[in-house]
Amino acid sequence: MERTFAIIKPDAVERKLAGKIIDRIEASGFTIVGMKKIKLNKEQAGGFYCVHRERPFFNDLCDFMSRSPVIVLCLEKENAIADWRKLMGATNPANAEPGTIRRDFAVSLNENSAHGSDAPETAAFEIPYFFSALELV
């Protein structure tokens, strides 16, 4: 079994799409081992996205991720990282496959409804950023 980290981003939560996205997660065979709704401040968003600190979009990303609540999840299944990334679709929803979360729900490249770990090392940083071991069941 592998674990990955996911976020249902502010644009999707604001439009009340979280339930539809969670349904797709469970229908795709993932077990949700951790889930909570939180409101990030800019500093917390910046800490999470610290790998992008030098990129020109960093401040806009932190503003977006802290503007309203998000739902953070820890997902588990065989090949969880690759399978979650496939279910999300391409970062740019215009390039995402039909039936993916980003193709069906994203507003734009910047407001693309979902985040997911891209590698085991990333998941190893992202999961404990939001969840203690006691919160994962």
Coordinates of C-alpha atoms in Angstrom, one line a residue:
M1 CA 0.0 0.0 0.0
E2 CA 1.1 3.5 -0.8
R3 CA -0.1 6.8 0.7
T4 CA -0.4 10.1 -1.1
F5 CA -1.5 13.6 -0.1
A6 CA -4.4 15.5 -1.7
I7 CA -6.0 18.9 -1.4
I8 CA -9.5 19.9 -2.6
K9 CA -8.6 23.5 -3.3
P10 CA -10.5 26.7 -2.4
D11 CA -12.2 27.1 -5.8
A12 CA -13.8 23.6 -5.5
V13 CA -14.8 24.0 -1.9
E14 CA -16.3 27.4 -2.6
R15 CA -18.4 25.9 -5.4
K16 CA -19.5 23.0 -3.1
L17 CA -17.8 20.3 -5.2
A18 CA -16.0 18.6 -2.4
G19 CA -18.6 15.8 -2.1
K20 CA -18.4 15.0 -5.8
I21 CA -14.6 14.9 -5.7
I22 CA -14.6 12.7 -2.6
D23 CA -17.1 10.4 -4.4
R24 CA -14.7 10.0 -7.3
I25 CA -11.8 9.3 -4.9
E26 CA -13.7 6.5 -3.2
A27 CA -15.1 5.2 -6.5
S28 CA -11.5 4.9 -7.8
G29 CA -10.5 2.5 -4.9
F30 CA -8.8 4.9 -2.6
T31 CA -9.2 4.6 1.1
I32 CA -9.3 8.0 2.9
V33 CA -7.1 7.5 5.9
G34 CA -7.1 11.2 6.9
M35 CA -9.4 14.1 6.1
K36 CA -10.1 17.5 7.5
K37 CA -11.4 20.9 6.5
I38 CA -9.0 23.7 7.4
K39 CA -8.4 27.4 6.6
L40 CA -4.7 28.1 5.8
N41 CA -3.2 31.5 6.5
K42 CA -0.6 32.9 4.1
E43 CA 2.3 31.8 6.2
Q44 CA 1.0 28.2 6.3
A45 CA 0.4 28.1 2.6
G46 CA 3.9 29.5 2.0
G47 CA 5.4 26.9 4.2
F48 CA 3.6 24.1 2.3
Y49 CA 4.5 25.5 -1.1
C50 CA 8.1 26.5 -0.1
V51 CA 9.6 24.7 -3.1
H52 CA 8.0 27.4 -5.3
R53 CA 9.2 30.3 -3.2
E54 CA 11.4 31.8 -6.0
R55 CA 8.8 31.3 -8.7
P56 CA 6.8 34.4 -9.9
F57 CA 3.5 32.8 -9.1
F58 CA 4.3 32.1 -5.4
N59 CA 2.5 35.0 -3.8
D60 CA -0.6 34.6 -6.0
L61 CA -0.6 30.9 -5.1
C62 CA -0.4 31.6 -1.3
D63 CA -3.2 34.2 -1.7
F64 CA -5.4 31.7 -3.5
M65 CA -4.7 28.8 -1.1
S66 CA -5.5 31.1 2.0
R67 CA -8.6 32.8 0.7
S68 CA -11.0 30.2 1.9
P69 CA -11.1 26.7 3.4
V70 CA -9.6 23.6 1.8
I71 CA -10.0 19.9 2.4
V72 CA -6.8 18.0 3.0
L73 CA -6.7 14.3 2.6
C74 CA -4.3 11.4 3.0
L75 CA -5.2 8.7 0.5
E76 CA -4.1 5.0 0.4
K77 CA -4.1 2.3 -2.2
E78 CA -1.6 0.5 -4.4
N79 CA 0.1 3.0 -6.7
A80 CA -1.7 5.8 -4.8
I81 CA 0.5 8.6 -6.1
A82 CA 0.3 7.8 -9.8
D83 CA -3.4 6.9 -9.6
W84 CA -4.3 10.1 -7.8
R85 CA -2.4 12.2 -10.3
K86 CA -4.2 10.4 -13.2
L87 CA -7.6 11.0 -11.5
M88 CA -6.8 14.7 -11.0
G89 CA -5.6 15.2 -14.6
A90 CA -3.1 17.6 -16.1
T91 CA -2.3 20.7 -14.1
N92 CA -3.8 22.8 -16.9
P93 CA -7.4 21.7 -17.2
A94 CA -7.4 22.5 -20.9
N95 CA -4.9 19.7 -21.3
A96 CA -6.6 17.3 -18.9
E97 CA -8.3 14.1 -20.1
P98 CA -12.1 14.0 -20.1
G99 CA -13.5 12.6 -16.8
T100 CA -10.6 13.9 -14.7
I101 CA -11.2 16.2 -11.7
R102 CA -9.4 19.1 -13.2
R103 CA -11.1 18.8 -16.6
D104 CA -14.5 18.5 -15.1
F105 CA -14.3 21.0 -12.2
A106 CA -11.3 23.4 -12.5
V107 CA -11.9 27.1 -13.2
S108 CA -8.4 27.8 -14.7
L109 CA -4.8 26.8 -14.6
N110 CA -4.4 28.7 -11.3
E111 CA -7.7 27.5 -9.8
N112 CA -7.5 23.9 -10.8
S113 CA -9.5 22.4 -7.9
A114 CA -7.0 19.7 -6.7
H115 CA -3.5 19.2 -5.5
G116 CA -1.6 15.9 -5.2
S117 CA 1.9 14.7 -4.3
D118 CA 4.0 14.0 -7.3
A119 CA 6.5 11.6 -5.7
P120 CA 7.0 9.5 -2.6
E121 CA 9.4 12.1 -1.2
T122 CA 6.8 14.8 -1.7
A123 CA 4.2 12.8 0.0
A124 CA 6.6 12.2 2.9
F125 CA 6.8 16.0 3.4
E126 CA 3.2 16.9 2.6
I127 CA 1.3 14.3 4.7
P128 CA 2.9 15.2 8.1
Y129 CA 2.6 18.9 7.3
F130 CA -1.1 18.5 7.8
F131 CA -1.6 15.3 9.8
S132 CA -0.2 13.8 12.9
A133 CA 0.2 10.0 13.1
L134 CA -2.8 9.9 15.5
E135 CA -5.0 11.4 12.8
L136 CA -4.3 8.7 10.2
V137 CA -6.5 5.7 10.5

